[in-house]
Short mmCIF file of C-alpha atoms and ligand atoms in Angstrom, two decimals:
data_model
loop_
_atom_site.label_atom_id
_atom_site.label_comp_id
_atom_site.label_asym_id
_atom_site.label_seq_id
_atom_site.Cartn_x
_atom_site.Cartn_y
_atom_site.Cartn_z
CA UNK U 1 96.26 56.10 50.02
CA UNK U 2 99.19 58.52 49.61
CA UNK U 3 101.88 58.66 52.26
CA UNK U 4 101.95 62.24 53.44
CA UNK U 5 102.49 64.28 56.58
CA UNK U 6 99.69 66.76 57.14
CA UNK U 7 99.75 68.67 60.43
CA UNK U 8 96.32 67.99 62.05
CA UNK U 9 96.55 71.30 63.95
CA UNK U 10 96.25 73.35 60.75
CA UNK U 11 95.88 70.80 57.90
CA UNK U 12 99.02 72.05 56.18
CA UNK U 13 100.83 69.55 54.02
CA UNK U 14 104.37 69.14 55.35
CA UNK U 15 105.82 66.42 53.14
CA UNK U 16 104.90 63.69 50.67
CA UNK U 17 106.71 60.36 50.60
CA UNK U 18 107.40 58.24 47.52
CA UNK U 19 105.70 54.85 47.58
CA UNK U 20 107.80 51.71 47.20
CA UNK U 21 107.64 49.89 43.90
CA UNK U 22 106.96 46.17 43.52
CA UNK U 23 110.63 45.72 42.74
CA UNK U 24 111.62 47.40 46.01
CA UNK U 25 109.12 45.23 47.87
CA UNK U 26 110.70 42.15 46.30
CA UNK U 27 114.16 43.31 47.40
CA UNK U 28 112.89 43.88 50.94
CA UNK U 29 111.32 40.41 51.04
CA UNK U 30 114.50 38.80 49.72
CA UNK U 31 116.67 40.56 52.32
CA UNK U 32 114.30 39.68 55.14
CA UNK U 33 114.13 36.05 54.08
CA UNK U 34 117.93 35.83 53.69
CA UNK U 35 118.29 37.17 57.21
CA UNK U 36 115.79 34.60 58.52
CA UNK U 37 117.90 31.83 56.99
CA UNK U 38 121.13 33.23 58.48
CA UNK U 39 122.88 32.37 61.72
CA UNK U 40 121.80 35.73 63.12
CA UNK U 41 118.10 34.84 63.17
CA UNK U 42 118.39 31.11 63.80
CA UNK U 43 121.41 31.18 66.09
CA UNK U 44 122.07 32.28 69.65
CA UNK U 45 119.63 34.91 70.96
CA UNK U 46 122.57 36.73 72.61
CA UNK U 47 123.52 38.05 69.15
CA UNK U 48 120.18 39.82 68.81
CA UNK U 49 119.41 41.20 72.25
CA UNK U 50 122.08 43.97 72.25
CA UNK U 51 120.16 45.62 69.38
CA UNK U 52 117.16 46.03 71.68
CA UNK U 53 119.29 47.43 74.50
CA UNK U 54 120.81 49.95 72.10
CA UNK U 55 117.39 50.80 70.65
CA UNK U 56 116.07 51.52 74.16
CA UNK U 57 119.04 53.80 74.88
CA UNK U 58 118.68 55.60 71.54
CA UNK U 59 114.98 56.27 72.05
CA UNK U 60 115.56 57.55 75.56
CA UNK U 61 118.25 59.90 74.31
CA UNK U 62 115.93 61.28 71.59
CA UNK U 63 112.61 61.54 73.39
CA UNK U 64 112.12 65.20 72.50
CA UNK U 65 112.94 64.86 68.82
CA UNK U 66 110.76 61.77 68.33
CA UNK U 67 107.88 63.18 70.38
CA UNK U 68 107.76 66.27 68.18
CA UNK U 69 107.62 64.14 65.03
CA UNK U 70 104.57 62.26 66.38
CA UNK U 71 102.80 65.37 67.67
CA UNK U 72 103.24 67.23 64.37
CA UNK U 73 102.16 64.26 62.34
CA UNK U 74 99.10 62.92 64.18
CA UNK U 75 98.27 65.60 66.76
CA UNK U 76 99.10 63.86 70.05
CA UNK U 77 99.78 66.19 72.98
CA UNK U 78 103.53 66.62 73.32
CA UNK U 79 103.62 65.25 76.90
CA UNK U 80 101.73 62.15 75.75
CA UNK U 81 104.13 61.74 72.80
CA UNK U 82 107.08 61.85 75.20
CA UNK U 83 105.37 59.20 77.32
CA UNK U 84 104.88 57.03 74.25
CA UNK U 85 108.56 57.21 73.27
CA UNK U 86 109.60 56.35 76.84
CA UNK U 87 107.20 53.41 76.87
CA UNK U 88 108.79 52.16 73.62
CA UNK U 89 112.22 52.25 75.26
CA UNK U 90 110.81 50.25 78.19
CA UNK U 91 109.38 47.62 75.83
CA UNK U 92 112.69 47.25 73.98
CA UNK U 93 114.57 46.90 77.27
CA UNK U 94 111.99 44.51 78.70
CA UNK U 95 112.47 42.05 75.83
CA UNK U 96 116.24 42.58 75.84
CA UNK U 97 116.23 41.54 79.52
CA UNK U 98 113.58 38.80 79.48
CA UNK U 99 113.34 37.22 76.02
CA UNK U 100 116.02 34.64 76.75
CA UNK U 101 114.03 33.37 79.74
CA UNK U 102 110.76 33.36 77.76
CA UNK U 103 112.29 31.42 74.87
CA UNK U 104 114.25 28.91 76.96
CA UNK U 105 113.32 25.25 76.39
CA UNK U 106 110.41 23.95 78.50
CA UNK U 107 110.65 20.39 79.83
CA UNK U 108 107.66 18.01 79.72
CA UNK U 109 107.21 14.87 81.83
CA UNK U 110 106.35 12.06 79.43
CA UNK U 111 106.18 8.27 79.26
CA UNK U 112 107.73 8.49 75.77
CA UNK U 113 111.09 9.74 76.96
CA UNK U 114 112.98 12.91 77.76
CA UNK U 115 110.89 15.70 76.20
CA UNK U 116 111.13 19.42 75.80
CA UNK U 117 109.74 22.27 73.67
CA UNK U 118 112.19 24.63 71.98
CA UNK U 119 111.27 28.03 70.57
CA UNK U 120 112.42 28.86 67.04
CA UNK U 121 111.63 31.79 64.74
CA UNK U 122 109.14 31.00 61.96
CA UNK U 123 110.18 33.47 59.24
CA UNK U 124 109.32 36.88 57.84
CA UNK U 125 106.29 38.68 59.31
CA UNK U 126 104.08 41.34 57.72
CA UNK U 127 102.84 43.97 60.18
CA UNK U 128 100.08 46.48 59.33
CA UNK U 129 99.92 49.27 61.90
CA UNK U 130 97.80 52.37 62.71
CA UNK U 131 98.62 55.99 63.42
CA UNK U 132 97.19 56.45 66.92
CA UNK U 133 100.36 55.34 68.74
CA UNK U 134 102.75 55.70 65.82
CA UNK U 135 105.86 54.40 67.65
CA UNK U 136 104.38 52.12 70.31
CA UNK U 137 102.39 50.07 67.76
CA UNK U 138 105.61 49.39 65.85
CA UNK U 139 107.61 48.51 68.97
CA UNK U 140 104.97 46.03 70.17
CA UNK U 141 105.71 43.95 67.06
CA UNK U 142 109.40 44.67 66.55
CA UNK U 143 110.82 44.04 70.04
CA UNK U 144 109.53 40.51 70.69
CA UNK U 145 110.09 39.41 67.10
CA UNK U 146 113.60 40.78 66.81
CA UNK U 147 114.42 38.85 70.00
CA UNK U 148 112.78 35.72 68.59
CA UNK U 149 114.57 36.06 65.21
CA UNK U 150 111.61 36.89 62.95
CA UNK U 151 112.38 39.63 60.39
CA UNK U 152 109.56 42.19 60.18
CA UNK U 153 108.16 44.09 57.17
CA UNK U 154 105.86 46.96 58.12
CA UNK U 155 103.14 48.88 56.37
CA UNK U 156 102.42 51.84 58.61
CA UNK U 157 99.34 54.09 58.23
CA UNK U 158 99.43 56.53 55.32
CA UNK U 159 99.23 59.57 57.61
CA UNK U 160 102.36 58.82 59.68
CA UNK U 161 105.19 58.27 57.16
CA UNK U 162 107.66 60.42 59.11
CA UNK U 163 107.20 58.31 62.26
CA UNK U 164 107.58 55.19 60.10
CA UNK U 165 110.84 56.45 58.64
CA UNK U 166 112.25 57.67 61.97
CA UNK U 167 111.56 54.31 63.62
CA UNK U 168 113.20 52.35 60.79
CA UNK U 169 116.29 54.55 61.03
CA UNK U 170 116.51 54.02 64.80
CA UNK U 171 116.34 50.23 64.46
CA UNK U 172 119.13 50.33 61.85
CA UNK U 173 121.21 52.66 64.01
CA UNK U 174 120.76 50.29 66.95
CA UNK U 175 122.65 47.70 64.92
CA UNK U 176 119.89 45.55 63.44
CA UNK U 177 121.17 43.81 60.31
CA UNK U 178 119.62 44.53 56.91
CA UNK U 179 116.26 42.85 56.59
CA UNK U 180 115.48 42.72 60.33
CA UNK U 181 113.04 45.61 60.08
CA UNK U 182 111.84 47.24 56.86
CA UNK U 183 109.33 50.03 56.50
CA UNK U 184 107.31 49.86 53.29
CA UNK U 185 105.22 52.68 51.87
CA UNK U 186 102.90 50.32 50.03
CA UNK U 187 99.30 49.97 48.88
CA UNK U 188 96.70 47.55 50.19
CA UNK U 189 97.19 45.40 47.08
CA UNK U 190 100.93 45.24 47.72
CA UNK U 191 100.23 44.19 51.32
CA UNK U 192 98.02 41.39 49.96
CA UNK U 193 100.83 40.30 47.61
CA UNK U 194 103.35 40.21 50.46
CA UNK U 195 100.99 38.17 52.65
CA UNK U 196 100.53 35.65 49.83
CA UNK U 197 104.29 35.28 49.34
CA UNK U 198 105.69 31.94 50.56
CA UNK U 199 108.52 33.66 52.39
CA UNK U 200 106.09 35.35 54.76
CA UNK U 201 104.89 33.23 57.69
CA UNK U 202 102.76 35.49 59.87
CA UNK U 203 100.70 38.67 59.89
CA UNK U 204 100.09 41.14 62.73
CA UNK U 205 97.53 43.94 62.36
CA UNK U 206 96.31 46.69 64.63
CA UNK U 207 93.51 48.85 63.26
CA UNK U 208 89.83 48.81 62.37
CA UNK U 209 87.53 45.81 62.22
CA UNK U 210 87.27 46.27 58.46
CA UNK U 211 91.03 46.20 57.85
CA UNK U 212 91.37 43.33 60.33
CA UNK U 213 88.83 41.14 58.62
CA UNK U 214 90.28 41.78 55.13
CA UNK U 215 93.91 41.20 56.13
CA UNK U 216 93.15 38.18 58.37
CA UNK U 217 91.19 36.62 55.48
CA UNK U 218 94.22 37.09 53.22
CA UNK U 219 96.41 35.43 55.85
CA UNK U 220 93.94 32.59 56.33
CA UNK U 221 93.70 32.00 52.58
CA UNK U 222 97.47 31.51 52.50
CA UNK U 223 97.26 29.41 55.72
CA UNK U 224 99.29 31.83 57.78
CA UNK U 225 98.80 32.74 61.39
CA UNK U 226 97.61 36.26 62.23
CA UNK U 227 97.15 38.34 65.35
CA UNK U 228 94.57 41.13 65.35
CA UNK U 229 94.23 44.06 67.71
CA UNK U 230 91.11 45.89 66.58
CA UNK U 231 88.63 48.35 67.97
CA UNK U 232 86.97 48.43 71.34
CA UNK U 233 83.91 49.85 73.05
CA UNK U 234 85.25 49.56 76.56
CA UNK U 235 83.10 50.12 79.61
CA UNK U 236 84.02 52.29 82.56
CA UNK U 237 81.86 51.05 85.42
CA UNK U 238 81.19 53.33 88.37
CA UNK U 239 79.66 51.39 91.29
CA UNK U 240 77.62 53.10 93.98
CA UNK U 241 80.42 52.67 96.53
CA UNK U 242 83.07 54.42 94.38
CA UNK U 243 85.17 57.42 95.17
CA UNK U 244 83.18 59.57 92.73
CA UNK U 245 85.62 62.47 92.44
CA UNK U 246 88.45 60.08 91.54
CA UNK U 247 86.29 58.02 89.16
CA UNK U 248 85.18 61.20 87.35
CA UNK U 249 88.75 62.49 87.03
CA UNK U 250 90.20 59.22 85.76
CA UNK U 251 87.13 58.61 83.61
CA UNK U 252 87.61 61.93 81.81
CA UNK U 253 91.28 61.12 81.30
CA UNK U 254 90.37 57.63 80.03
CA UNK U 255 88.02 59.14 77.45
CA UNK U 256 89.98 62.23 76.36
CA UNK U 257 93.58 61.01 76.28
CA UNK U 258 95.01 61.04 72.72
CA UNK U 259 91.87 63.03 71.74
CA UNK U 260 89.84 59.90 72.41
CA UNK U 261 91.60 57.90 69.67
CA UNK U 262 92.59 54.89 71.73
CA UNK U 263 91.33 51.35 71.19
CA UNK U 264 91.13 50.84 74.99
CA UNK U 265 89.72 54.28 75.79
CA UNK U 266 86.72 54.28 78.12
CA UNK U 267 83.79 54.72 75.72
CA UNK U 268 80.69 53.50 77.55
CA UNK U 269 80.34 54.83 81.10
CA UNK U 270 78.03 52.57 83.10
CA UNK U 271 77.05 54.31 86.31
CA UNK U 272 74.87 53.04 89.15
CA UNK U 273 71.67 55.01 89.66
CA UNK U 274 72.50 56.15 93.19
CA UNK U 275 75.67 57.99 92.10
CA UNK U 276 74.69 58.85 88.51
CA UNK U 277 73.92 62.50 89.10
CA UNK U 278 77.00 63.27 91.17
CA UNK U 279 79.26 61.37 88.75
CA UNK U 280 77.84 63.10 85.68
CA UNK U 281 78.25 66.50 87.31
CA UNK U 282 81.90 65.92 88.27
CA UNK U 283 82.67 64.22 84.93
CA UNK U 284 81.16 67.12 82.96
CA UNK U 285 83.29 69.60 84.93
CA UNK U 286 86.42 67.82 83.67
CA UNK U 287 85.15 68.04 80.08
CA UNK U 288 84.36 71.74 80.59
CA UNK U 289 87.87 72.38 81.93
CA UNK U 290 89.57 71.09 78.77
CA UNK U 291 91.92 73.49 76.98
CA UNK U 292 91.88 72.96 73.23
CA UNK U 293 94.94 73.99 71.24
CA UNK U 294 98.23 73.20 69.55
CA UNK U 295 99.48 69.76 70.65
CA UNK U 296 103.00 71.25 70.90
CA UNK U 297 101.81 73.80 73.47
CA UNK U 298 102.45 72.30 76.94
CA UNK U 299 99.28 73.88 78.33
CA UNK U 300 96.92 72.27 75.79
CA UNK U 301 94.87 69.42 77.24
CA UNK U 302 92.89 68.35 74.14
CA UNK U 303 94.51 68.20 70.72
CA UNK U 304 93.03 67.72 67.24
CA UNK U 305 91.86 64.47 65.70
CA UNK U 306 94.37 62.82 63.40
CA UNK U 307 92.76 63.82 60.09
CA UNK U 308 89.93 65.77 58.50
CA UNK U 309 88.24 62.46 57.55
CA UNK U 310 88.32 61.35 61.18
CA UNK U 311 86.69 64.63 62.24
CA UNK U 312 83.96 64.40 59.61
CA UNK U 313 83.27 60.76 60.45
CA UNK U 314 82.93 61.51 64.16
CA UNK U 315 80.61 64.49 63.53
CA UNK U 316 78.34 62.26 61.42
CA UNK U 317 78.25 59.60 64.15
CA UNK U 318 77.26 62.13 66.83
CA UNK U 319 74.55 63.67 64.59
CA UNK U 320 73.14 60.21 63.88
CA UNK U 321 73.17 59.35 67.58
CA UNK U 322 71.13 62.47 68.38
CA UNK U 323 68.72 61.92 65.49
CA UNK U 324 68.10 58.45 66.87
CA UNK U 325 67.11 59.69 70.31
CA UNK U 326 70.33 60.29 72.28
CA UNK U 327 70.49 63.45 74.39
CA UNK U 328 73.42 65.78 73.95
CA UNK U 329 74.47 66.53 77.51
CA UNK U 330 77.63 68.42 76.56
CA UNK U 331 79.47 69.49 73.37
CA UNK U 332 78.55 67.74 70.14
CA UNK U 333 80.09 69.73 67.29
CA UNK U 334 83.33 70.22 65.35
CA UNK U 335 85.09 73.42 66.47
CA UNK U 336 85.50 76.09 63.75
CA UNK U 337 89.27 75.97 63.25
CA UNK U 338 91.81 75.13 60.53
CA UNK U 339 92.66 72.01 62.51
CA UNK U 340 90.56 68.91 63.19
CA UNK U 341 89.04 69.81 66.55
CA UNK U 342 85.88 68.28 68.01
CA UNK U 343 84.22 69.45 71.21
CA UNK U 344 84.53 67.08 74.14
CA UNK U 345 81.07 65.52 74.07
CA UNK U 346 78.79 63.62 76.44
CA UNK U 347 75.77 61.65 75.20
CA UNK U 348 73.04 60.23 77.45
CA UNK U 349 69.78 58.29 76.91
CA UNK U 350 71.16 56.01 74.20
CA UNK U 351 68.67 53.27 73.40
CA UNK U 352 69.59 49.82 72.11
CA UNK U 353 67.97 50.72 68.77
CA UNK U 354 70.34 53.70 68.37
CA UNK U 355 73.31 52.84 66.09
CA UNK U 356 75.52 54.63 68.64
CA UNK U 357 74.81 51.85 71.14
CA UNK U 358 77.03 49.41 69.24
CA UNK U 359 79.44 51.79 67.50
CA UNK U 360 82.96 52.73 68.53
CA UNK U 361 83.42 56.53 68.69
CA UNK U 362 87.11 57.16 67.94
CA UNK U 363 87.26 60.65 69.42
CA UNK U 364 86.36 62.63 72.56
CA UNK U 365 82.76 61.39 72.85
CA UNK U 366 81.53 59.68 76.03
CA UNK U 367 78.32 57.68 76.34
CA UNK U 368 76.61 57.53 79.73
CA UNK U 369 74.36 54.64 80.77
CA UNK U 370 72.57 54.56 84.12
CA UNK U 371 71.86 51.13 85.62
CA UNK U 372 70.41 49.60 88.80
CA UNK U 373 72.48 46.60 89.82
CA UNK U 374 75.47 44.37 89.06
CA UNK U 375 73.50 42.02 86.79
CA UNK U 376 72.37 44.94 84.65
CA UNK U 377 75.98 46.16 84.46
CA UNK U 378 77.20 42.80 83.20
CA UNK U 379 74.36 42.52 80.68
CA UNK U 380 75.04 45.97 79.26
CA UNK U 381 78.84 45.56 79.28
CA UNK U 382 78.61 42.27 77.38
CA UNK U 383 76.01 43.55 74.91
CA UNK U 384 78.77 44.57 72.51
CA UNK U 385 80.47 43.13 69.45
CA UNK U 386 83.75 44.17 71.00
CA UNK U 387 85.70 42.72 73.92
CA UNK U 388 88.96 44.58 74.42
CA UNK U 389 89.38 46.20 77.87
CA UNK U 390 87.35 47.75 80.63
CA UNK U 391 87.53 49.49 84.00
CA UNK U 392 85.57 49.08 87.23
CA UNK U 393 85.57 51.64 90.03
CA UNK U 394 84.57 50.56 93.53
CA UNK U 395 85.87 50.66 97.10
CA UNK U 396 84.69 47.05 97.49
CA UNK U 397 87.48 45.18 95.69
CA UNK U 398 85.87 41.74 96.14
CA UNK U 399 82.68 42.98 94.45
CA UNK U 400 84.72 44.55 91.64
CA UNK U 401 86.72 41.33 91.15
CA UNK U 402 83.50 39.29 90.83
CA UNK U 403 82.21 41.74 88.22
CA UNK U 404 85.56 41.73 86.38
CA UNK U 405 85.38 37.97 85.93
CA UNK U 406 81.92 38.29 84.33
CA UNK U 407 82.88 40.92 81.73
CA UNK U 408 83.73 39.46 78.30
CA UNK U 409 86.95 41.29 77.47
CA UNK U 410 90.66 40.52 77.23
CA UNK U 411 91.56 42.99 79.98
CA UNK U 412 89.85 44.56 83.02
CA UNK U 413 91.40 47.14 85.33
CA UNK U 414 89.99 47.85 88.80
CA UNK U 415 90.20 51.44 90.07
CA UNK U 416 92.34 52.54 87.12
CA UNK U 417 91.89 53.20 83.44
CA UNK U 418 92.80 50.42 81.00
CA UNK U 419 96.55 50.79 80.66
CA UNK U 420 99.51 49.04 79.08
CA UNK U 421 102.94 47.95 80.29
CA UNK U 422 105.64 45.79 78.66
CA UNK U 423 105.11 42.96 81.15
CA UNK U 424 101.30 42.76 80.76
CA UNK U 425 99.53 40.93 77.91
CA UNK U 426 97.49 43.18 75.62
CA UNK U 427 94.61 42.03 73.42
CA UNK U 428 90.94 41.20 73.25
CA UNK U 429 88.16 38.80 72.37
CA UNK U 430 85.10 38.93 70.08
CA UNK U 431 85.42 41.53 67.30
CA UNK U 432 88.31 43.21 69.11
CA UNK U 433 90.54 40.52 67.63
CA UNK U 434 92.69 37.62 68.75
CA UNK U 435 96.18 36.92 69.99
CA UNK U 436 98.16 38.89 72.52
CA UNK U 437 100.97 41.42 72.27
CA UNK U 438 103.59 42.29 74.92
CA UNK U 439 104.63 40.13 77.95
CA UNK U 440 105.69 36.48 77.71
CA UNK U 441 102.51 35.72 75.73
CA UNK U 442 103.32 38.22 72.97
CA UNK U 443 106.70 36.71 72.15
CA UNK U 444 105.16 33.23 71.77
CA UNK U 445 102.68 34.24 69.03
CA UNK U 446 105.09 33.80 66.12
CA UNK U 447 107.50 31.11 67.26
CA UNK U 448 107.67 27.45 66.39
CA UNK U 449 107.10 25.66 69.69
CA UNK U 450 109.01 22.60 68.59
CA UNK U 451 108.75 19.37 70.55
CA UNK U 452 111.85 17.15 70.77
CA UNK U 453 111.61 13.69 72.39
CA UNK U 454 114.58 11.43 73.18
CA UNK U 455 113.49 7.80 73.76
P1 LIG B 501 92.45 51.36 59.42
O1 LIG B 501 92.16 50.04 60.00
O2 LIG B 501 91.91 51.65 58.08
O3 LIG B 501 94.05 51.56 59.35
C1 LIG B 501 94.97 50.83 60.12
C2 LIG B 501 96.07 50.31 59.22
O4 LIG B 501 95.54 49.33 58.34
C3 LIG B 501 96.68 51.39 58.33
O5 LIG B 501 98.05 51.11 58.15
C4 LIG B 501 95.92 51.20 57.03
O6 LIG B 501 96.59 51.72 55.93
C5 LIG B 501 95.84 49.71 56.98
N1 LIG B 501 94.81 49.13 56.13
C6 LIG B 501 93.51 49.47 56.07
N2 LIG B 501 92.86 48.66 55.22
C7 LIG B 501 93.77 47.79 54.72
C8 LIG B 501 93.71 46.72 53.78
N3 LIG B 501 92.58 46.37 53.18
N4 LIG B 501 94.86 46.07 53.49
C9 LIG B 501 96.00 46.42 54.09
N5 LIG B 501 96.12 47.41 54.98
C10 LIG B 501 95.02 48.10 55.31
O7 LIG B 501 92.03 52.44 60.45
P2 LIG B 501 91.75 54.01 60.20
O8 LIG B 501 93.00 54.73 60.41
O9 LIG B 501 91.04 54.24 58.93
O10 LIG B 501 90.75 54.27 61.41
C11 LIG B 501 89.40 53.86 61.28
C12 LIG B 501 88.89 53.23 62.54
O11 LIG B 501 89.71 52.11 62.92
C13 LIG B 501 88.94 54.11 63.76
O12 LIG B 501 87.88 54.98 63.78
C14 LIG B 501 88.95 53.10 64.87
O13 LIG B 501 87.66 52.65 65.10
C15 LIG B 501 89.76 51.95 64.31
N6 LIG B 501 91.16 51.99 64.74
C16 LIG B 501 91.55 51.24 65.78
C17 LIG B 501 92.84 51.29 66.22
C18 LIG B 501 93.30 50.48 67.36
O14 LIG B 501 94.22 50.89 68.06
N7 LIG B 501 92.75 49.29 67.56
C19 LIG B 501 93.83 52.17 65.62
C20 LIG B 501 93.34 52.92 64.50
C21 LIG B 501 92.06 52.81 64.09
P3 LIG B 501 96.22 53.17 55.33
O15 LIG B 501 96.48 54.15 56.41
O16 LIG B 501 97.15 53.30 54.18
O17 LIG B 501 94.78 53.09 54.96
#
């Protein structure tokens, strides 16, 4: 896939980027490995943390510039791009402030003697990242691993090369030594070669199930650890005792934010019979109120999809859903425009034999399911290959908590959409992947938890 910036608002090619050669990849690997073997990576963490503080400051001082790069390149609304850049600064600062505590030795009581576990870096990591949060996805890997001392090589998505370049420059400007973070414009075969290289010790991927299973298999073949953050088909449960107006408003936001291209977006709305009609009415009003337009225009509330392929794929999925018996309650078609716009869409009456029942719709398409009781909610929620996040709306928190514990996902939010914060673990189960990013758990994924015993 070529590395090129195409503005999703009008499909105009802005710039093409030259791919890296095998020789350049080898140089990047050698530099990263040399850094891993140096006193910088293996020595005192206090040498590394100032880079993250500086990176946070730099990003905060350039929110506008960076946000525009993301919005032009993948179509995110400008306000949401600003939010993403600010979140990246928070993640960098969070690890700068807390990594030392997370990586401090942990004592164990033992009959064999004085015992403790130390945390050491393991070596060079290969990260494969997607376009939907083109800075945040990079920061989730870079911040904890820079603190831990693991050099990172990154293959970003082909459609966001400008974001990839801007992020690499920021990390260098923040004072990271050569080899700490390297962006590579490389092919899938080159990624496979890097993963197989003995100098690489771990692989982190965020993206589709397909990419996840291929890349994790490559890592497994070379006996290397991987973390995977893949798709989701998250439920948004509306119980009969919910504040319906609030649930409808947040539900629409949870489905339409980032034009619906979020792994933890609310995709399956499970609504109790008693409130189904009132919820659907209020929810539809929010879809109707959407203002489609240029993501750089502050008044736009729904931007384009990231690429023409994404638009065509989504249109096919919606058509197939309808052909297989789903009812189109609202929207349903691409919008005639030079850009990649799809109508905000609501599907109802989706049977279990409809392919849409199990598929992730990566765009502004909501599925509505009407159910009777809590057992039916749990059955439907768990009848999915995925297990990433989920949301439950209710005024009875104890009831919502009981339901939350029965839903097979890595995250559940009560009375809020599925969100993210530096201090909270992020990740899923089932075909949504394995491992966690962010928080104290994220920084422990790629460290050697080394036991030392003194008898
Ligand atoms: P992909 O999984 O294809 O892309 C994600 C990243 O993986 C990109 O950098 C891509 O590179 C790379 N990649 C893909 N296949 C391989 C491979 N065999 N070896 C090495 N790297 C690979 O996602 P798409 O962008 O095509 O989106 C398709 C679907 O994936 C979406 O509809 C959605 O369901 C899911 N998705 C989930 C995301 C999440 O946040 N969990 C994010 C993005 C997508 P390149 O761009 O060069 O192909």
